[in-house]
Tab-separated table of C-alpha atoms and ligand atoms in Angstrom:
chain	number	residue	atom	x	y	z
A	1	MET	CA	105.155	94.250	117.263
A	2	ASP	CA	106.086	92.174	114.262
A	3	GLU	CA	109.870	91.611	114.104
A	4	ARG	CA	109.758	90.417	110.545
A	5	LYS	CA	107.915	93.509	109.278
A	6	VAL	CA	110.121	95.886	111.220
A	7	ARG	CA	113.258	94.268	109.864
A	8	SER	CA	111.952	94.446	106.353
A	9	LEU	CA	110.822	98.121	106.602
A	10	SER	CA	114.222	99.042	108.157
A	11	GLN	CA	115.768	97.644	104.997
A	12	ALA	CA	113.467	99.808	102.820
A	13	LYS	CA	111.350	96.864	101.778
A	14	ALA	CA	107.623	96.951	102.150
A	15	THR	CA	105.939	93.785	103.254
A	16	PHE	CA	103.078	94.476	100.811
A	17	TYR	CA	102.738	95.600	97.236
A	18	GLU	CA	102.157	99.310	96.813
A	19	PRO	CA	103.435	101.237	93.784
A	20	GLY	CA	106.036	103.873	94.674
A	21	PHE	CA	106.163	102.963	98.291
A	22	ASP	CA	109.612	101.337	98.410
A	23	GLU	CA	111.238	104.351	96.729
A	24	LEU	CA	109.580	106.665	99.224
A	25	LEU	CA	110.704	104.416	102.092
A	26	ARG	CA	114.246	104.436	100.806
A	27	SER	CA	114.526	108.177	100.423
A	28	SER	CA	112.920	108.741	103.809
A	29	LEU	CA	115.240	106.321	105.594
A	30	ALA	CA	118.218	108.056	103.910
A	31	THR	CA	117.349	111.314	105.659
A	32	GLY	CA	117.855	109.634	109.009
A	33	ARG	CA	114.562	110.912	110.295
A	34	LEU	CA	112.652	107.675	110.026
A	35	ARG	CA	113.277	104.595	112.151
A	36	PHE	CA	111.372	101.388	112.813
A	37	SER	CA	111.334	99.498	116.082
A	38	THR	CA	109.391	96.921	117.992
A	39	SER	CA	110.127	98.610	121.350
A	40	MET	CA	107.686	101.137	122.710
A	41	ALA	CA	110.608	102.589	124.703
A	42	ASP	CA	111.792	104.124	121.384
A	43	ALA	CA	108.627	106.248	121.350
A	44	ALA	CA	109.745	108.071	124.537
A	45	GLY	CA	110.565	111.728	123.815
A	46	SER	CA	108.199	112.014	120.826
A	47	GLU	CA	105.551	114.596	121.118
A	48	VAL	CA	103.061	113.203	118.623
A	49	HIS	CA	102.078	109.533	118.683
A	50	PHE	CA	100.016	108.106	115.803
A	51	ILE	CA	97.826	105.064	116.418
A	52	CYS	CA	97.552	103.355	113.018
A	53	VAL	CA	96.666	99.740	113.918
A	54	GLY	CA	93.975	97.663	112.266
A	55	THR	CA	90.388	97.394	113.424
A	56	PRO	CA	89.223	94.137	111.728
A	57	GLN	CA	85.760	92.721	111.928
A	58	LYS	CA	85.143	90.633	115.059
A	59	HIS	CA	84.802	86.913	114.474
A	60	GLY	CA	81.141	85.949	114.239
A	61	GLU	CA	79.742	89.441	114.493
A	62	TYR	CA	79.643	92.770	112.655
A	63	ALA	CA	81.284	95.010	115.210
A	64	ALA	CA	84.922	96.159	114.924
A	65	ASP	CA	87.577	94.465	117.022
A	66	LEU	CA	89.268	97.233	119.045
A	67	ARG	CA	91.791	95.020	120.694
A	68	PHE	CA	94.784	96.457	118.827
A	69	VAL	CA	93.810	100.048	119.429
A	70	GLN	CA	93.344	99.341	123.123
A	71	ALA	CA	96.686	97.582	123.270
A	72	ALA	CA	98.468	100.390	121.449
A	73	ALA	CA	96.883	103.027	123.758
A	74	GLU	CA	97.814	101.136	126.846
A	75	SER	CA	101.403	100.689	125.832
A	76	LEU	CA	101.627	104.391	125.052
A	77	LEU	CA	100.870	105.089	128.680
A	78	ARG	CA	104.426	103.989	129.451
A	79	VAL	CA	105.967	106.823	127.381
A	80	LEU	CA	103.357	109.515	127.204
A	81	GLU	CA	104.141	112.836	128.895
A	82	PRO	CA	102.029	115.921	129.624
A	83	GLY	CA	101.748	117.977	126.538
A	84	ASP	CA	102.017	114.996	124.187
A	85	VAL	CA	99.361	114.311	121.616
A	86	VAL	CA	97.969	110.916	120.702
A	87	VAL	CA	96.577	110.989	117.114
A	88	GLY	CA	94.241	108.193	116.024
A	89	LYS	CA	94.299	107.185	112.392
A	90	SER	CA	92.560	103.825	112.785
A	91	THR	CA	88.976	103.536	111.625
A	92	VAL	CA	87.006	103.175	114.907
A	93	PRO	CA	83.384	103.107	116.020
A	94	VAL	CA	82.183	106.532	116.954
A	95	GLY	CA	82.808	107.161	120.681
A	96	THR	CA	86.199	105.483	120.818
A	97	ALA	CA	88.224	108.674	120.723
A	98	ALA	CA	86.260	110.226	123.587
A	99	GLY	CA	86.869	107.077	125.628
A	100	LEU	CA	90.558	107.270	124.936
A	101	ALA	CA	90.628	110.986	125.780
A	102	THR	CA	89.106	110.287	129.120
A	103	MET	CA	91.589	107.469	129.800
A	104	PHE	CA	94.674	109.518	128.807
A	105	GLY	CA	93.261	112.576	130.588
A	106	GLU	CA	93.112	110.703	133.889
A	107	LYS	CA	96.414	108.920	133.549
A	108	VAL	CA	98.545	111.508	131.896
A	109	PRO	CA	97.038	114.941	132.664
A	110	GLY	CA	97.896	117.564	130.097
A	111	SER	CA	98.064	115.074	127.169
A	112	SER	CA	95.581	115.325	124.324
A	113	VAL	CA	93.816	113.026	121.878
A	114	ALA	CA	92.950	113.898	118.286
A	115	TRP	CA	91.211	111.833	115.685
A	116	ASN	CA	92.609	112.228	112.220
A	117	PRO	CA	91.175	109.743	109.756
A	118	GLU	CA	93.008	108.961	106.540
A	119	PHE	CA	91.327	108.134	103.262
A	120	LEU	CA	94.041	106.498	101.220
A	121	ARG	CA	93.203	103.864	98.621
A	122	GLU	CA	95.440	100.859	98.141
A	123	GLY	CA	97.290	101.151	94.896
A	124	PHE	CA	97.362	104.957	95.258
A	125	ALA	CA	98.490	105.049	98.887
A	126	VAL	CA	101.573	107.232	98.340
A	127	ARG	CA	99.821	109.859	96.342
A	128	ASP	CA	96.697	109.878	98.548
A	129	THR	CA	98.890	110.337	101.658
A	130	LEU	CA	101.086	113.127	100.265
A	131	TYR	CA	98.315	114.854	98.377
A	132	PRO	CA	95.063	114.150	100.251
A	133	ASP	CA	91.771	115.740	99.230
A	134	ARG	CA	91.212	116.979	102.701
A	135	LEU	CA	92.469	116.911	106.268
A	136	VAL	CA	90.128	116.121	109.172
A	137	TYR	CA	91.109	116.896	112.702
A	138	GLY	CA	88.768	115.726	115.495
A	139	VAL	CA	89.835	117.465	118.724
A	140	SER	CA	88.444	118.204	122.171
A	141	GLU	CA	86.465	121.440	122.275
A	142	GLY	CA	88.751	124.470	122.069
A	143	ASP	CA	91.983	122.472	121.884
A	144	GLU	CA	93.702	124.981	119.577
A	145	ARG	CA	97.122	123.784	120.627
A	146	VAL	CA	96.484	120.331	119.107
A	147	VAL	CA	95.265	121.971	115.864
A	148	GLY	CA	98.572	123.914	115.743
A	149	ILE	CA	100.618	120.732	116.273
A	150	LEU	CA	98.746	118.903	113.534
A	151	ASP	CA	99.230	121.848	111.192
A	152	GLU	CA	102.962	121.499	111.818
A	153	VAL	CA	102.873	117.747	111.127
A	154	TYR	CA	101.056	118.391	107.829
A	155	ALA	CA	102.824	121.759	107.064
A	156	ARG	CA	103.331	121.043	103.374
A	157	ILE	CA	99.837	119.781	102.805
A	158	VAL	CA	98.331	122.692	104.705
A	159	ALA	CA	100.528	125.209	102.858
A	160	ARG	CA	99.112	123.929	99.564
A	161	GLY	CA	95.651	125.057	100.634
A	162	THR	CA	94.209	121.614	101.171
A	163	PRO	CA	90.698	121.882	102.670
A	164	LYS	CA	90.762	121.250	106.413
A	165	VAL	CA	87.885	120.384	108.636
A	166	VAL	CA	88.453	120.934	112.327
A	167	THR	CA	85.741	119.256	114.328
A	168	ASP	CA	84.947	117.158	117.416
A	169	HIS	CA	85.984	113.584	117.999
A	170	ALA	CA	82.669	111.990	117.074
A	171	THR	CA	82.301	113.810	113.781
A	172	ALA	CA	85.867	112.959	112.769
A	173	GLU	CA	85.265	109.292	113.487
A	174	MET	CA	82.078	109.362	111.566
A	175	VAL	CA	83.575	111.111	108.542
A	176	LYS	CA	85.558	108.010	107.741
A	177	THR	CA	82.744	105.485	108.053
A	178	ALA	CA	80.290	107.788	106.332
A	179	ALA	CA	82.679	108.252	103.363
A	180	ASN	CA	83.215	104.473	103.006
A	181	SER	CA	79.488	103.832	103.357
A	182	PHE	CA	78.792	106.327	100.627
A	183	LEU	CA	81.363	104.745	98.307
A	184	ALA	CA	79.993	101.275	99.010
A	185	THR	CA	76.461	102.506	98.377
A	186	LYS	CA	77.500	104.044	95.055
A	187	ILE	CA	78.990	100.710	93.915
A	188	SER	CA	75.989	98.699	95.053
A	189	PHE	CA	73.708	101.184	93.353
A	190	ILE	CA	75.260	100.594	89.984
A	191	ASN	CA	75.409	96.859	90.666
A	192	ALA	CA	71.683	96.850	91.430
A	193	MET	CA	71.271	98.672	88.077
A	194	ALA	CA	73.349	95.875	86.555
A	195	GLU	CA	70.881	93.306	87.858
A	196	LEU	CA	68.066	95.190	86.215
A	197	CYS	CA	70.079	95.477	82.983
A	198	GLU	CA	70.470	91.722	83.018
A	199	ALA	CA	66.638	91.383	83.358
A	200	THR	CA	65.938	93.920	80.592
A	201	GLY	CA	68.725	93.566	78.132
A	202	ALA	CA	69.978	97.100	78.865
A	203	ASP	CA	73.714	97.912	79.184
A	204	VAL	CA	75.023	98.966	82.557
A	205	LYS	CA	78.266	100.490	81.213
A	206	GLN	CA	76.462	102.884	78.942
A	207	LEU	CA	73.980	103.568	81.664
A	208	ALA	CA	76.810	104.513	84.083
A	209	ASP	CA	78.386	106.717	81.468
A	210	ALA	CA	75.201	108.532	80.835
A	211	ILE	CA	74.197	109.199	84.363
A	212	GLY	CA	77.814	109.922	85.249
A	213	TYR	CA	77.818	113.027	82.998
A	214	ASP	CA	75.558	114.620	85.535
A	215	ASP	CA	78.043	116.416	87.874
A	216	ARG	CA	75.878	115.774	90.789
A	217	ILE	CA	76.240	112.049	90.233
A	218	GLY	CA	79.732	111.774	88.728
A	219	ARG	CA	81.179	108.755	86.896
A	220	LYS	CA	83.664	107.690	89.581
A	221	PHE	CA	82.846	104.557	91.563
A	222	LEU	CA	80.121	103.611	89.116
A	223	ASN	CA	81.975	100.659	87.696
A	224	ALA	CA	79.591	97.735	87.786
A	225	GLY	CA	81.022	94.312	88.217
A	226	LEU	CA	81.922	91.886	90.956
A	227	GLY	CA	81.528	94.585	93.631
A	228	PHE	CA	83.617	95.742	96.468
A	229	GLY	CA	85.948	93.815	98.712
A	230	GLY	CA	89.168	94.550	100.676
A	231	GLY	CA	90.070	95.327	104.179
A	232	CYS	CA	87.927	98.494	104.480
A	233	LEU	CA	84.588	98.862	102.706
A	234	PRO	CA	82.984	95.561	103.775
A	235	LYS	CA	83.993	95.645	107.392
A	236	ASP	CA	83.492	99.358	107.765
A	237	ILE	CA	79.848	99.296	106.695
A	238	ARG	CA	79.240	96.341	109.048
A	239	ALA	CA	80.886	97.986	111.949
A	240	PHE	CA	78.903	101.139	111.245
A	241	MET	CA	75.635	99.171	111.362
A	242	ALA	CA	76.672	97.452	114.586
A	243	ARG	CA	77.575	100.744	116.239
A	244	ALA	CA	74.298	102.380	115.059
A	245	GLY	CA	72.477	99.432	116.716
A	246	GLU	CA	74.269	99.953	119.949
A	247	LEU	CA	73.327	103.642	119.879
A	248	GLY	CA	69.653	102.785	119.193
A	249	ALA	CA	69.877	104.290	115.765
A	250	ASP	CA	69.961	101.104	113.712
A	251	GLN	CA	67.070	102.186	111.435
A	252	ALA	CA	69.281	104.934	109.963
A	253	LEU	CA	71.606	102.349	108.470
A	254	THR	CA	69.373	99.427	107.532
A	255	PHE	CA	69.969	100.397	103.909
A	256	LEU	CA	73.587	99.396	104.342
A	257	ARG	CA	72.415	95.806	104.891
A	258	GLU	CA	70.935	95.985	101.397
A	259	VAL	CA	74.169	97.491	100.033
A	260	ASP	CA	76.024	94.483	101.528
A	261	ASN	CA	73.424	92.048	100.085
A	262	ILE	CA	73.608	93.527	96.563
A	263	ASN	CA	77.381	93.290	96.763
A	264	MET	CA	77.413	89.632	97.849
A	265	ARG	CA	74.818	88.682	95.208
A	266	ARG	CA	77.216	89.714	92.451
A	267	ARG	CA	79.577	86.933	93.436
A	268	ILE	CA	76.860	84.346	93.304
A	269	ARG	CA	75.673	85.692	89.924
A	270	MET	CA	79.247	85.363	88.580
A	271	VAL	CA	79.389	81.677	89.552
A	272	GLU	CA	75.994	81.163	87.857
A	273	LEU	CA	77.139	82.880	84.723
A	274	ALA	CA	80.304	80.663	84.656
A	275	ARG	CA	78.027	77.633	84.960
A	276	GLU	CA	75.824	78.958	82.182
A	277	VAL	CA	78.664	79.454	79.692
A	278	CYS	CA	80.076	75.976	80.630
A	279	ASP	CA	76.937	74.406	79.164
A	280	GLY	CA	75.132	74.137	82.497
A	281	SER	CA	77.685	72.194	84.536
A	282	LEU	CA	80.886	73.123	86.235
A	283	LEU	CA	81.903	69.570	87.039
A	284	GLY	CA	85.356	68.954	85.721
A	285	LYS	CA	85.431	72.152	83.685
A	286	ARG	CA	88.796	73.869	83.529
A	287	ILE	CA	88.425	77.502	84.535
A	288	ALA	CA	91.090	80.207	84.519
A	289	VAL	CA	90.654	82.994	87.016
A	290	LEU	CA	92.628	86.131	86.189
A	291	GLY	CA	93.051	88.187	89.335
A	292	ALA	CA	93.172	87.292	92.989
A	293	ALA	CA	93.686	90.687	94.644
A	294	PHE	CA	90.547	92.628	95.718
A	295	LYS	CA	91.553	95.375	93.271
A	296	PRO	CA	94.389	96.012	90.785
A	297	ASP	CA	97.792	97.331	91.938
A	298	SER	CA	97.480	95.571	95.272
A	299	ASP	CA	98.424	92.191	96.654
A	300	ASP	CA	95.674	92.424	99.264
A	301	ILE	CA	93.305	89.511	99.218
A	302	ARG	CA	91.251	90.361	102.275
A	303	ASP	CA	87.565	89.778	101.370
A	304	SER	CA	88.598	89.500	97.666
A	305	PRO	CA	85.545	88.967	95.439
A	306	ALA	CA	87.871	87.240	92.876
A	307	LEU	CA	89.129	84.646	95.353
A	308	ASN	CA	85.691	84.159	96.750
A	309	VAL	CA	84.303	83.308	93.299
A	310	ALA	CA	87.375	81.094	92.495
A	311	ALA	CA	86.789	79.100	95.713
A	312	GLN	CA	83.062	78.684	95.006
A	313	LEU	CA	83.731	77.458	91.510
A	314	GLN	CA	86.118	74.846	92.801
A	315	LEU	CA	83.708	73.697	95.498
A	316	GLN	CA	81.207	73.116	92.758
A	317	GLY	CA	83.518	70.831	90.933
A	318	ALA	CA	85.416	73.064	88.502
A	319	VAL	CA	89.194	72.711	88.059
A	320	VAL	CA	90.268	76.284	88.900
A	321	ARG	CA	93.652	77.863	88.206
A	322	VAL	CA	94.147	81.361	89.569
A	323	THR	CA	96.744	83.878	88.498
A	324	ASP	CA	97.585	87.397	89.640
A	325	PRO	CA	100.582	89.721	89.021
A	326	ALA	CA	101.086	90.332	92.754
A	327	ALA	CA	98.749	88.327	94.994
A	328	VAL	CA	99.517	84.678	94.156
A	329	GLU	CA	101.682	84.233	97.248
A	330	ASN	CA	99.026	85.613	99.544
A	331	GLY	CA	96.444	83.537	97.791
A	332	ARG	CA	98.384	80.345	98.358
A	333	ARG	CA	98.543	81.176	102.080
A	334	LEU	CA	94.866	81.811	102.504
A	335	PHE	CA	93.371	79.433	99.952
A	336	PRO	CA	95.918	76.653	99.668
A	337	GLN	CA	93.243	74.404	98.132
A	338	LEU	CA	93.204	76.432	94.893
A	339	ASP	CA	95.691	75.862	92.083
A	340	TYR	CA	97.878	78.873	91.067
A	341	ALA	CA	99.739	79.902	87.988
A	342	ASP	CA	102.314	82.623	87.350
A	343	THR	CA	100.992	83.857	84.035
A	344	PRO	CA	97.585	84.218	82.386
A	345	GLU	CA	98.712	81.847	79.627
A	346	GLU	CA	99.589	79.183	82.126
A	347	ALA	CA	96.359	79.673	84.074
A	348	ALA	CA	94.297	79.499	80.839
A	349	ASP	CA	96.026	76.462	79.328
A	350	ARG	CA	93.187	74.373	77.750
A	351	ALA	CA	90.615	76.258	79.774
A	352	ASP	CA	86.911	75.857	79.076
A	353	ALA	CA	86.339	79.447	80.285
A	354	VAL	CA	88.404	82.489	81.349
A	355	LEU	CA	87.151	84.777	84.119
A	356	VAL	CA	88.710	88.206	84.481
A	357	LEU	CA	87.941	89.077	88.108
A	358	THR	CA	90.445	91.845	88.931
A	359	GLU	CA	91.069	94.473	86.287
A	360	TRP	CA	94.849	94.550	86.260
A	361	LYS	CA	96.218	96.495	83.304
A	362	GLN	CA	98.029	93.318	82.195
A	363	TYR	CA	94.661	91.638	81.690
A	364	ARG	CA	92.999	94.614	80.075
A	365	GLN	CA	95.848	94.642	77.555
A	366	LEU	CA	95.820	90.943	76.768
A	367	ASP	CA	95.723	90.294	73.008
A	368	PRO	CA	92.543	88.229	72.503
A	369	VAL	CA	93.939	86.665	69.318
A	370	ASP	CA	97.192	85.303	70.888
A	371	PHE	CA	95.484	84.491	74.136
A	372	GLY	CA	92.844	82.543	72.254
A	373	ARG	CA	95.464	80.048	71.141
A	374	VAL	CA	96.037	78.623	74.667
A	375	VAL	CA	92.434	77.930	75.641
A	376	ALA	CA	90.187	74.998	74.777
A	377	GLN	CA	87.095	77.241	74.412
A	378	ARG	CA	87.096	80.916	73.639
A	379	ARG	CA	84.751	81.971	76.369
A	380	VAL	CA	85.511	85.003	78.504
A	381	LEU	CA	83.619	86.396	81.435
A	382	ASP	CA	84.517	89.953	82.162
A	383	GLY	CA	83.795	90.335	85.897
A	384	ARG	CA	84.885	93.959	86.030
A	385	ASN	CA	83.643	95.273	82.672
A	386	ALA	CA	87.180	96.067	81.848
A	387	LEU	CA	87.835	94.335	78.537
A	388	ASP	CA	87.348	95.686	74.973
A	389	ARG	CA	84.261	93.635	74.152
A	390	ASP	CA	84.521	94.265	70.336
A	391	ALA	CA	88.189	93.178	70.177
A	392	TRP	CA	87.453	89.958	72.102
A	393	THR	CA	84.348	89.045	70.047
A	394	ALA	CA	86.173	89.867	66.859
A	395	ALA	CA	88.819	87.338	67.904
A	396	GLY	CA	86.138	84.678	68.179
A	397	TRP	CA	85.520	84.820	71.887
A	398	SER	CA	82.025	84.605	73.377
A	399	TYR	CA	81.914	87.508	75.737
A	400	ARG	CA	79.782	87.723	78.918
A	401	ALA	CA	79.753	90.424	81.558
A	402	LEU	CA	77.643	91.420	84.561
A	403	GLY	CA	74.987	93.856	83.519
A	404	ARG	CA	75.604	93.641	79.798
A	405	ARG	CA	74.220	91.604	76.906
A	406	ALA	CA	76.117	88.598	75.685
A	407	GLY	CA	78.579	89.432	72.926
B	1	UDX	C1	88.752	102.349	100.362
B	1	UDX	C2	88.412	103.847	100.247
B	1	UDX	O1	88.326	104.254	98.909
B	1	UDX	C3	89.441	104.682	100.943
B	1	UDX	O2	89.120	106.036	100.924
B	1	UDX	C4	89.573	104.222	102.355
B	1	UDX	O3	90.612	104.883	103.032
B	1	UDX	C5	89.822	102.739	102.421
B	1	UDX	O4	88.840	102.028	101.693
B	1	UDX	P1	90.395	100.686	99.094
B	1	UDX	O5	89.845	99.603	99.981
B	1	UDX	O6	91.858	100.716	98.933
B	1	UDX	O7	89.916	102.130	99.675
B	1	UDX	O8	89.773	100.474	97.643
B	1	UDX	P2	88.754	101.259	96.693
B	1	UDX	O9	89.506	101.804	95.558
B	1	UDX	O10	87.810	102.170	97.429
B	1	UDX	O11	87.927	100.023	96.130
B	1	UDX	C6	87.193	99.212	96.997
B	1	UDX	C7	86.483	98.090	96.269
B	1	UDX	O12	85.454	98.552	95.425
B	1	UDX	C8	87.459	97.243	95.330
B	1	UDX	O13	87.124	95.892	95.517
B	1	UDX	C9	87.017	97.711	93.919
B	1	UDX	O14	87.256	96.720	92.943
B	1	UDX	C10	85.578	98.032	94.093
B	1	UDX	N1	85.009	99.029	93.170
B	1	UDX	C11	85.494	100.275	93.146
B	1	UDX	C12	84.034	98.681	92.328
B	1	UDX	O15	83.534	97.519	92.312
B	1	UDX	N2	83.531	99.621	91.443
B	1	UDX	C13	83.993	100.876	91.414
B	1	UDX	O16	83.502	101.691	90.637
B	1	UDX	C14	85.008	101.229	92.301
């Protein structure tokens, strides 16, 4: 629908930051087998139609907003022919696919609906798409024809022996939200441990390493810090809770409310920690925030813990300068009240404290000795447990991190 995006993509330029994506776009456009258009009429004649639109959180409630999915489905009615397949990629509340299957079945007899969630991570989107861990096909019972068509679509991935789960619509929809809920739970688990570490003087990083050696637990997604943000995890666990409530199964997911709470508490704790290191008051203190994106290698600032903390610090009277290798422009648009800088040095000029809130490689590799020359006070808060504590303390910095003793 968005002319600007379609124009940009047609010129092989992504409208977002994603490593390796522009190259892939360029080579795919060069084959002549990829086109972008704002007109639904261009979809006529295609056999497989993917719905990939967003399902954001509704304003003022937890449920997912399905307007875009509905609109896409309705506009497909104009071009869909018997035998065509509609494939849903969007993350939707369980039951959505069955509803669409009924609608398409009535209006275009002989068409089919499949639900085929994707699990790509921002920053690794290209690799995750071309080399997924698994394929999930949610199809109507016995619809072998659709399974065959999806196998053709994913021929290379299937040929590689990638695990494939063929199931019903409801299970396929739930796989996505269950996976994201598990990941969110894992992060909040380690962040809850970080709270305890703060109370006991234990070290959450070593704790994560030690429990992570157990194969059953695994070290991945056990990085304690500011917690999860972005366009998926937060809204997906909320939509999952809302849907469970509608289905009368809300008890099953009450733990996700706690997962959400733990996650949000980390942001508050970070602001407190900043106040603590600034001698008990944020008023007029110059604070550098390194990182605006919700995670490194992305310019996505949706529900970004880093920007959330930056905004809170400013509201409490600090003079905040934010920098990010990719997300400054987006930050300016969403939080115009914050001050932005192009480089960490510029952001940290005469700073009373430096907060590293997104673990970009550039920030992990900062030389604490050189960097120490630009600040007024060598105080660093490592919001992602990503810095080399010994190197920073050796360079005269006071080092604080969530879930670890002061260094
Ligand atoms: C997530 C899922 O991983 C992906 O499978 C799904 O398709 C979309 O949602 P994404 O939002 O790109 O992907 O980011 P992810 O890498 O999962 O990180 C989510 C958030 O958790 C980030 O804010 C990250 O900083 C945080 N995180 C991640 C932690 O705080 N600790 C960790 O150990 C890992």
